[in-house]
mmCIF file of C-alpha atoms in Angstrom:
data_model
loop_
_atom_site.group_PDB
_atom_site.id
_atom_site.type_symbol
_atom_site.label_atom_id
_atom_site.label_comp_id
_atom_site.label_asym_id
_atom_site.label_seq_id
_atom_site.Cartn_x
_atom_site.Cartn_y
_atom_site.Cartn_z
ATOM 1 C CA MET A 1 132.352 207.724 172.645
ATOM 2 C CA LYS A 2 135.058 208.811 175.041
ATOM 3 C CA GLU A 3 134.023 211.237 177.758
ATOM 4 C CA ARG A 4 135.432 214.703 177.241
ATOM 5 C CA THR A 5 138.072 215.725 179.786
ATOM 6 C CA ILE A 6 138.048 219.087 181.511
ATOM 7 C CA SER A 7 141.164 220.190 179.645
ATOM 8 C CA GLY A 8 139.580 219.157 176.337
ATOM 9 C CA SER A 9 136.412 221.104 177.071
ATOM 10 C CA LEU A 10 138.417 224.168 178.069
ATOM 11 C CA PHE A 11 140.364 223.903 174.839
ATOM 12 C CA ASP A 12 137.129 223.792 172.818
ATOM 13 C CA VAL A 13 135.812 226.883 174.614
ATOM 14 C CA ALA A 14 139.078 228.783 174.152
ATOM 15 C CA ASN A 15 139.276 227.737 170.499
ATOM 16 C CA THR A 16 135.683 228.866 169.880
ATOM 17 C CA LEU A 17 136.286 232.234 171.527
ATOM 18 C CA PHE A 18 139.481 232.720 169.550
ATOM 19 C CA MET A 19 137.763 231.932 166.237
ATOM 20 C CA LEU A 20 134.909 234.306 167.123
ATOM 21 C CA PHE A 21 137.502 236.998 167.774
ATOM 22 C CA ILE A 22 139.142 236.341 164.387
ATOM 23 C CA LEU A 23 135.708 236.453 162.734
ATOM 24 C CA SER A 24 134.878 239.780 164.345
ATOM 25 C CA VAL A 25 138.228 241.250 163.268
ATOM 26 C CA MET A 26 137.399 240.401 159.649
ATOM 27 C CA VAL A 27 133.668 241.165 159.636
ATOM 28 C CA VAL A 28 133.400 244.316 161.755
ATOM 29 C CA PRO A 29 135.446 246.554 159.386
ATOM 30 C CA PHE A 30 133.230 245.624 156.444
ATOM 31 C CA VAL A 31 130.063 246.119 158.511
ATOM 32 C CA TYR A 32 131.398 249.550 159.440
ATOM 33 C CA ILE A 33 132.005 250.465 155.786
ATOM 34 C CA LEU A 34 128.575 249.166 154.763
ATOM 35 C CA SER A 35 126.788 251.033 157.553
ATOM 36 C CA TYR A 36 128.713 254.236 156.880
ATOM 37 C CA SER A 37 127.823 254.160 153.179
ATOM 38 C CA PHE A 38 124.086 254.020 154.016
ATOM 39 C CA SER A 39 124.286 256.686 156.736
ATOM 40 C CA ASN A 40 123.249 260.330 156.694
ATOM 41 C CA PRO A 41 126.441 262.345 157.387
ATOM 42 C CA GLY A 42 124.480 264.849 159.469
ATOM 43 C CA MET A 43 123.530 262.124 161.922
ATOM 44 C CA LEU A 44 126.981 260.613 162.305
ATOM 45 C CA LYS A 45 128.630 261.286 165.635
ATOM 46 C CA GLY A 46 131.922 259.512 165.042
ATOM 47 C CA GLY A 47 133.178 256.275 166.497
ATOM 48 C CA LEU A 48 132.364 252.741 165.425
ATOM 49 C CA ILE A 49 129.143 252.396 163.389
ATOM 50 C CA LEU A 50 127.496 248.983 163.100
ATOM 51 C CA TRP A 51 124.096 250.228 161.917
ATOM 52 C CA PRO A 52 123.221 253.033 159.439
ATOM 53 C CA ALA A 53 122.484 256.378 161.063
ATOM 54 C CA GLY A 54 119.642 257.858 159.043
ATOM 55 C CA PHE A 55 119.316 255.394 156.176
ATOM 56 C CA THR A 56 119.924 256.936 152.731
ATOM 57 C CA LEU A 57 120.843 255.696 149.242
ATOM 58 C CA ASP A 58 122.108 259.045 147.966
ATOM 59 C CA SER A 59 125.725 257.886 147.716
ATOM 60 C CA TYR A 60 124.777 254.873 145.624
ATOM 61 C CA THR A 61 122.436 256.962 143.485
ATOM 62 C CA LYS A 62 125.314 259.299 142.722
ATOM 63 C CA ALA A 63 127.660 256.414 141.960
ATOM 64 C CA PHE A 64 125.316 254.856 139.380
ATOM 65 C CA ALA A 65 124.052 258.132 137.926
ATOM 66 C CA ASP A 66 127.142 258.437 135.748
ATOM 67 C CA PRO A 67 126.734 256.501 132.445
ATOM 68 C CA ALA A 68 130.465 255.791 132.512
ATOM 69 C CA VAL A 69 129.972 253.704 135.642
ATOM 70 C CA LEU A 70 127.334 251.498 134.014
ATOM 71 C CA LYS A 71 129.516 251.026 130.952
ATOM 72 C CA SER A 72 132.489 250.181 133.135
ATOM 73 C CA VAL A 73 130.431 247.552 134.961
ATOM 74 C CA PHE A 74 129.885 245.795 131.627
ATOM 75 C CA ILE A 75 133.634 245.891 130.863
ATOM 76 C CA SER A 76 134.521 244.540 134.310
ATOM 77 C CA VAL A 77 131.956 241.743 134.084
ATOM 78 C CA ALA A 78 133.102 240.857 130.567
ATOM 79 C CA ARG A 79 136.765 240.600 131.522
ATOM 80 C CA THR A 80 135.904 238.741 134.731
ATOM 81 C CA VAL A 81 133.994 236.132 132.721
ATOM 82 C CA LEU A 82 136.101 235.846 129.555
ATOM 83 C CA GLY A 83 139.489 236.154 131.249
ATOM 84 C CA PRO A 84 139.086 233.179 133.612
ATOM 85 C CA ALA A 85 137.387 231.135 130.864
ATOM 86 C CA LEU A 86 140.311 231.558 128.469
ATOM 87 C CA MET A 87 142.814 231.039 131.272
ATOM 88 C CA LEU A 88 141.130 227.806 132.341
ATOM 89 C CA LEU A 89 140.996 226.443 128.800
ATOM 90 C CA PHE A 90 144.597 227.112 127.767
ATOM 91 C CA THR A 91 146.196 226.609 131.172
ATOM 92 C CA SER A 92 144.467 223.291 131.829
ATOM 93 C CA MET A 93 145.460 221.987 128.397
ATOM 94 C CA GLY A 94 149.051 223.021 129.043
ATOM 95 C CA ALA A 95 149.006 221.434 132.488
ATOM 96 C CA TYR A 96 147.705 218.153 131.090
ATOM 97 C CA THR A 97 150.419 218.178 128.425
ATOM 98 C CA LEU A 98 153.106 218.597 131.085
ATOM 99 C CA THR A 99 151.864 215.474 132.857
ATOM 100 C CA ARG A 100 152.657 213.331 129.812
ATOM 101 C CA SER A 101 156.092 211.960 130.605
ATOM 102 C CA ASP A 102 156.235 210.202 127.240
ATOM 103 C CA LEU A 103 156.146 213.524 125.391
ATOM 104 C CA GLY A 104 159.469 214.546 123.892
ATOM 105 C CA GLY A 105 161.057 217.533 125.610
ATOM 106 C CA VAL A 106 158.481 217.654 128.397
ATOM 107 C CA LYS A 107 161.171 217.987 131.081
ATOM 108 C CA PHE A 108 162.562 221.066 129.361
ATOM 109 C CA PHE A 109 159.139 222.692 129.129
ATOM 110 C CA ARG A 110 158.458 222.006 132.810
ATOM 111 C CA LYS A 111 161.643 223.848 133.754
ATOM 112 C CA TYR A 112 160.892 226.583 131.215
ATOM 113 C CA PHE A 113 157.484 227.376 132.703
ATOM 114 C CA VAL A 114 158.743 227.230 136.295
ATOM 115 C CA PHE A 115 161.525 229.642 135.338
ATOM 116 C CA THR A 116 158.909 232.257 134.428
ATOM 117 C CA LEU A 117 157.564 232.130 137.988
ATOM 118 C CA TYR A 118 160.803 233.632 139.275
ATOM 119 C CA PHE A 119 161.763 235.990 136.449
ATOM 120 C CA SER A 120 159.586 238.327 134.382
ATOM 121 C CA SER A 121 160.354 240.626 131.471
ATOM 122 C CA GLY A 122 159.157 243.790 133.236
ATOM 123 C CA ILE A 123 156.679 246.521 132.377
ATOM 124 C CA ILE A 124 158.555 248.194 129.506
ATOM 125 C CA PRO A 125 159.084 245.009 127.433
ATOM 126 C CA MET A 126 155.440 244.080 128.036
ATOM 127 C CA TYR A 127 154.306 247.522 126.907
ATOM 128 C CA LEU A 128 156.398 247.252 123.737
ATOM 129 C CA LEU A 129 155.082 243.738 123.104
ATOM 130 C CA MET A 130 151.445 244.804 123.469
ATOM 131 C CA GLY A 131 152.105 247.612 121.018
ATOM 132 C CA TYR A 132 153.780 245.269 118.546
ATOM 133 C CA LEU A 133 150.797 242.890 118.771
ATOM 134 C CA GLN A 134 148.427 245.859 118.319
ATOM 135 C CA LEU A 135 146.585 245.057 121.536
ATOM 136 C CA LYS A 136 146.822 248.533 123.055
ATOM 137 C CA GLY A 137 143.479 250.290 122.980
ATOM 138 C CA THR A 138 141.571 247.006 122.666
ATOM 139 C CA PHE A 139 139.596 244.809 125.036
ATOM 140 C CA LEU A 140 141.821 241.832 124.230
ATOM 141 C CA VAL A 141 144.690 243.360 126.196
ATOM 142 C CA TYR A 142 142.714 242.503 129.341
ATOM 143 C CA VAL A 143 142.303 238.782 128.628
ATOM 144 C CA LEU A 144 145.005 237.551 126.247
ATOM 145 C CA PRO A 145 148.133 238.304 128.351
ATOM 146 C CA GLY A 146 146.658 236.270 131.215
ATOM 147 C CA ALA A 147 145.390 233.397 129.064
ATOM 148 C CA VAL A 148 148.182 231.227 130.478
ATOM 149 C CA SER A 149 148.899 231.300 134.205
ATOM 150 C CA VAL A 150 151.958 229.305 135.209
ATOM 151 C CA PHE A 151 150.968 229.294 138.877
ATOM 152 C CA SER A 152 147.573 227.808 138.001
ATOM 153 C CA MET A 153 149.247 225.432 135.575
ATOM 154 C CA VAL A 154 151.407 224.009 138.361
ATOM 155 C CA LEU A 155 148.347 223.506 140.593
ATOM 156 C CA ILE A 156 146.363 221.788 137.847
ATOM 157 C CA LYS A 157 149.330 219.646 136.793
ATOM 158 C CA THR A 158 149.862 218.437 140.355
ATOM 159 C CA TYR A 159 146.173 217.641 140.711
ATOM 160 C CA ILE A 160 146.041 215.668 137.465
ATOM 161 C CA GLU A 161 149.147 213.682 138.412
ATOM 162 C CA ALA A 162 147.371 212.582 141.596
ATOM 163 C CA LEU A 163 144.480 211.048 139.624
ATOM 164 C CA PRO A 164 144.427 207.264 139.047
ATOM 165 C CA ARG A 165 146.242 206.392 135.840
ATOM 166 C CA GLU A 166 143.705 203.618 135.246
ATOM 167 C CA LEU A 167 141.189 206.247 134.102
ATOM 168 C CA GLU A 168 143.377 207.234 131.180
ATOM 169 C CA GLU A 169 144.273 203.645 130.373
ATOM 170 C CA ALA A 170 140.606 202.639 130.245
ATOM 171 C CA ALA A 171 139.784 205.558 127.943
ATOM 172 C CA VAL A 172 142.682 204.708 125.636
ATOM 173 C CA VAL A 173 141.534 201.094 125.461
ATOM 174 C CA ASP A 174 138.092 202.347 124.403
ATOM 175 C CA GLY A 175 139.719 204.249 121.553
ATOM 176 C CA ALA A 176 139.780 207.787 122.974
ATOM 177 C CA ASN A 177 142.306 210.197 121.478
ATOM 178 C CA ASP A 178 144.103 212.902 123.479
ATOM 179 C CA PHE A 179 141.353 215.478 123.054
ATOM 180 C CA ARG A 180 138.573 213.138 124.118
ATOM 181 C CA LEU A 181 140.734 211.841 126.940
ATOM 182 C CA PHE A 182 141.254 215.332 128.295
ATOM 183 C CA PHE A 183 137.828 216.905 127.758
ATOM 184 C CA GLN A 184 135.663 213.877 128.546
ATOM 185 C CA VAL A 185 137.693 212.109 131.238
ATOM 186 C CA ILE A 186 140.206 214.435 132.898
ATOM 187 C CA PHE A 187 138.420 217.791 132.639
ATOM 188 C CA PRO A 188 135.144 216.796 134.417
ATOM 189 C CA ILE A 189 136.899 215.360 137.483
ATOM 190 C CA CYS A 190 139.164 218.380 137.988
ATOM 191 C CA THR A 191 136.353 220.620 139.236
ATOM 192 C CA PRO A 192 137.932 221.325 142.668
ATOM 193 C CA VAL A 193 141.249 222.632 141.369
ATOM 194 C CA PHE A 194 139.519 224.419 138.481
ATOM 195 C CA ALA A 195 137.273 226.236 140.958
ATOM 196 C CA ALA A 196 140.327 227.335 142.941
ATOM 197 C CA VAL A 197 142.248 228.762 139.992
ATOM 198 C CA VAL A 198 139.133 230.348 138.461
ATOM 199 C CA LEU A 199 138.400 232.118 141.736
ATOM 200 C CA PHE A 200 141.959 233.467 141.819
ATOM 201 C CA GLU A 201 141.627 234.755 138.261
ATOM 202 C CA CYS A 202 138.163 236.235 138.819
ATOM 203 C CA VAL A 203 139.454 238.263 141.756
ATOM 204 C CA ASN A 204 142.475 239.419 139.737
ATOM 205 C CA GLN A 205 140.359 240.448 136.754
ATOM 206 C CA TRP A 206 137.713 242.200 138.833
ATOM 207 C CA ASN A 207 140.252 244.209 140.836
ATOM 208 C CA ALA A 208 142.577 245.028 137.934
ATOM 209 C CA PHE A 209 143.020 248.613 136.793
ATOM 210 C CA ILE A 210 146.795 248.977 136.385
ATOM 211 C CA ASP A 211 146.624 247.434 132.909
ATOM 212 C CA THR A 212 144.094 250.111 131.977
ATOM 213 C CA GLN A 213 146.504 252.804 133.151
ATOM 214 C CA ILE A 214 149.263 251.312 131.025
ATOM 215 C CA TYR A 215 147.494 250.314 127.823
ATOM 216 C CA ASN A 216 144.029 251.904 127.590
ATOM 217 C CA THR A 217 144.123 255.371 129.146
ATOM 218 C CA MET A 218 143.146 256.849 125.764
ATOM 219 C CA SER A 219 140.121 254.549 125.409
ATOM 220 C CA PRO A 220 137.395 255.639 127.884
ATOM 221 C CA ASP A 221 134.960 253.093 126.459
ATOM 222 C CA LEU A 222 137.237 250.320 127.755
ATOM 223 C CA TYR A 223 137.580 251.570 131.318
ATOM 224 C CA PRO A 224 136.678 248.857 133.876
ATOM 225 C CA LEU A 225 134.728 249.678 137.007
ATOM 226 C CA GLN A 226 137.805 249.767 139.214
ATOM 227 C CA TYR A 227 139.504 252.375 137.032
ATOM 228 C CA VAL A 228 136.413 254.580 136.782
ATOM 229 C CA LEU A 229 135.923 254.529 140.538
ATOM 230 C CA TYR A 230 139.647 255.115 141.053
ATOM 231 C CA ASN A 231 139.435 258.261 138.917
ATOM 232 C CA THR A 232 136.260 259.333 140.692
ATOM 233 C CA LEU A 233 137.890 259.054 144.094
ATOM 234 C CA ASN A 234 140.847 261.103 142.916
ATOM 235 C CA GLN A 235 138.505 263.851 141.728
ATOM 236 C CA ILE A 236 136.572 264.093 144.986
ATOM 237 C CA ASN A 237 138.428 266.358 147.399
ATOM 238 C CA SER A 238 135.564 268.237 148.997
ATOM 239 C CA LEU A 239 131.802 268.246 149.291
ATOM 240 C CA GLU A 240 131.580 271.279 147.005
ATOM 241 C CA GLN A 241 133.527 269.525 144.260
ATOM 242 C CA LEU A 242 131.267 266.484 144.550
ATOM 243 C CA LYS A 243 128.129 268.602 144.138
ATOM 244 C CA LEU A 244 129.589 270.370 141.112
ATOM 245 C CA GLN A 245 129.950 266.992 139.382
ATOM 246 C CA GLY A 246 126.349 265.935 139.971
ATOM 247 C CA GLN A 247 122.882 267.402 139.954
ATOM 248 C CA LYS A 248 121.164 269.496 142.576
ATOM 249 C CA GLY A 249 119.282 267.758 145.317
ATOM 250 C CA LEU A 250 121.714 264.912 145.786
ATOM 251 C CA GLY A 251 120.872 264.850 149.443
ATOM 252 C CA ALA A 252 123.209 263.897 152.237
ATOM 253 C CA ILE A 253 126.516 263.023 150.581
ATOM 254 C CA THR A 254 130.050 263.663 151.677
ATOM 255 C CA PRO A 255 133.275 262.470 150.070
ATOM 256 C CA GLN A 256 133.655 259.950 152.898
ATOM 257 C CA THR A 257 130.202 258.363 152.443
ATOM 258 C CA PHE A 258 130.747 258.294 148.679
ATOM 259 C CA LYS A 259 134.085 256.508 149.111
ATOM 260 C CA MET A 260 132.440 253.975 151.413
ATOM 261 C CA ALA A 261 129.709 253.327 148.834
ATOM 262 C CA ILE A 262 132.304 252.809 146.107
ATOM 263 C CA THR A 263 134.186 250.358 148.320
ATOM 264 C CA VAL A 264 131.013 248.334 148.861
ATOM 265 C CA ILE A 265 130.260 248.292 145.115
ATOM 266 C CA THR A 266 133.699 246.903 144.292
ATOM 267 C CA VAL A 267 133.778 244.263 147.044
ATOM 268 C CA LEU A 268 130.275 242.767 147.028
ATOM 269 C CA PRO A 269 130.345 240.937 143.644
ATOM 270 C CA ILE A 270 133.362 238.819 144.573
ATOM 271 C CA ALA A 271 132.043 238.367 148.111
ATOM 272 C CA PHE A 272 128.862 236.829 146.682
ATOM 273 C CA VAL A 273 130.760 234.490 144.339
ATOM 274 C CA TYR A 274 133.138 233.049 146.939
ATOM 275 C CA PRO A 275 130.591 231.059 149.048
ATOM 276 C CA PHE A 276 129.479 229.071 145.999
ATOM 277 C CA LEU A 277 133.069 228.037 145.215
ATOM 278 C CA GLN A 278 134.374 227.641 148.750
ATOM 279 C CA LYS A 279 134.024 223.845 149.048
ATOM 280 C CA TYR A 280 135.788 223.335 145.704
ATOM 281 C CA PHE A 281 138.321 226.056 146.501
ATOM 282 C CA VAL A 282 139.658 224.430 149.674
ATOM 283 C CA LYS A 283 139.613 220.897 148.265
ATOM 284 C CA GLY A 284 141.340 221.957 145.070
ATOM 285 C CA LEU A 285 144.210 223.651 146.897
ATOM 286 C CA LEU A 286 144.781 220.926 149.472
ATOM 287 C CA VAL A 287 144.401 217.818 147.329
ATOM 288 C CA GLY A 288 146.283 219.292 144.401
ATOM 289 C CA SER A 289 149.271 220.332 146.484
ATOM 290 C CA ILE A 290 149.595 217.683 149.209
ATOM 291 C CA LYS A 291 149.279 214.611 147.020
ATOM 292 C CA GLY A 292 151.869 215.980 144.613
#
């Protein structure tokens, strides 16, 4: 091994310090929010908080005391699971179809799908379409409109095109039809790019609440967690108003600590999912885009 030069060692030290600075910029704000949500407001003295001052769970108790919150958690989890699953199924099948150069009209469909990346119909036509399809006021309005993602389709298509063509040829020689070729040969080896697009869709579904405002405001049973917490935050303007909504003896709660607790509740689920998909996430984005 070559001996490290002084300039190389200095670069490593500077690079490490810079990355630690970037890490602290990203981590410290969340640590502050987490610590604030567990703190007793009477013991807070202002400034940066990196450890709870007077540990208390009153804010979280209040957040989960409302039955609407528990119901909304189920809706959010359901759309976060079903939405990406449907998107992956239909989008991957469409992406594989676009890789078949021998298919009649495939060049037109490639241009057609790419065109939709730059131009959309807008909110009003979408609202009218959902009404015409009788999806307003239903759970399906959360998952069906996003069942095909053109952005994800382009990523998957590029990834599949980078795979060795000999795999398909060998399967065809063994008598595999298109469905077996896709689901038994292509689908299993596309895990990296699938993990990337599924993570994108999971984050979108978990954080979505605008579609609820547009289509399901008259259906409280279909409110996702984000929309329920959004409404709750809008209703909390003072400590007195917060206490009127709950029961006596809530303990040390202020609107600020309650908002911090809600922020933690909405962020943690996705934060726990990301580490398990990270290795596939990075590989899927890089290999699928660079080799294309």
